[in-house]
mmCIF file of C-alpha atoms in Angstrom:
data_model
loop_
_atom_site.group_PDB
_atom_site.id
_atom_site.type_symbol
_atom_site.label_atom_id
_atom_site.label_comp_id
_atom_site.label_asym_id
_atom_site.label_seq_id
_atom_site.Cartn_x
_atom_site.Cartn_y
_atom_site.Cartn_z
ATOM 1 C CA MET A 192 -30.496 -96.586 -47.206
ATOM 2 C CA SER A 193 -28.141 -99.348 -46.131
ATOM 3 C CA ILE A 194 -25.597 -98.255 -48.745
ATOM 4 C CA VAL A 195 -25.537 -94.714 -47.348
ATOM 5 C CA PHE A 196 -25.298 -96.086 -43.810
ATOM 6 C CA ASP A 197 -22.341 -98.282 -44.765
ATOM 7 C CA LEU A 198 -20.627 -95.331 -46.430
ATOM 8 C CA GLU A 199 -21.167 -93.204 -43.335
ATOM 9 C CA ARG A 200 -19.659 -95.940 -41.170
ATOM 10 C CA THR A 201 -16.720 -96.160 -43.570
ATOM 11 C CA ASN A 202 -16.244 -92.415 -43.332
ATOM 12 C CA GLN A 203 -16.155 -92.619 -39.531
ATOM 13 C CA LEU A 204 -13.582 -95.396 -39.681
ATOM 14 C CA ASN A 205 -11.417 -93.343 -42.039
ATOM 15 C CA LEU A 206 -11.431 -90.508 -39.503
ATOM 16 C CA LEU A 207 -9.809 -92.779 -36.945
ATOM 17 C CA PRO A 208 -6.001 -92.501 -36.660
ATOM 18 C CA ASP A 209 -5.364 -95.927 -38.174
ATOM 19 C CA LYS A 210 -1.981 -96.032 -39.906
ATOM 20 C CA ASP A 211 -3.031 -98.963 -42.106
ATOM 21 C CA LEU A 212 -6.054 -97.068 -43.401
ATOM 22 C CA VAL A 213 -3.955 -93.972 -43.995
ATOM 23 C CA ASP A 214 -1.382 -95.957 -45.968
ATOM 24 C CA LEU A 215 -3.935 -97.862 -48.047
ATOM 25 C CA CYS A 216 -6.410 -95.054 -48.622
ATOM 26 C CA PRO A 217 -5.555 -91.380 -48.017
ATOM 27 C CA HIS A 218 -8.259 -89.383 -46.235
ATOM 28 C CA ILE A 219 -8.783 -86.989 -49.130
ATOM 29 C CA GLU A 220 -9.294 -89.771 -51.680
ATOM 30 C CA SER A 221 -11.624 -91.639 -49.328
ATOM 31 C CA TYR A 222 -13.695 -88.518 -48.796
ATOM 32 C CA GLN A 223 -13.911 -87.767 -52.523
ATOM 33 C CA VAL A 224 -15.008 -91.319 -53.354
ATOM 34 C CA THR A 225 -17.615 -91.323 -50.576
ATOM 35 C CA LYS A 226 -18.873 -87.896 -51.624
ATOM 36 C CA ASN A 227 -19.229 -89.034 -55.238
ATOM 37 C CA LEU A 228 -21.072 -92.207 -54.234
ATOM 38 C CA LEU A 229 -23.456 -90.280 -51.980
ATOM 39 C CA PHE A 230 -24.090 -87.884 -54.870
ATOM 40 C CA PHE A 231 -24.720 -90.514 -57.542
ATOM 41 C CA PHE A 232 -26.601 -93.216 -55.635
ATOM 42 C CA PRO A 233 -29.670 -91.055 -54.820
ATOM 43 C CA LEU A 234 -29.923 -90.087 -58.501
ATOM 44 C CA GLN A 235 -29.818 -93.731 -59.566
ATOM 45 C CA SER A 236 -32.382 -94.820 -56.984
ATOM 46 C CA LYS A 237 -34.877 -92.203 -58.213
ATOM 47 C CA ASN A 238 -34.782 -93.507 -61.784
#
């Protein structure tokens, strides 16, 4: 649960207009990585 919560917080931070975050990690890439993690982590936790 804490992993998902941290990812959600990270997503919220990425939505903020922070030029440093935009330069280091484009919004689209950040969203894709977060989406993939949210998809795979629940599958791993069930096993």
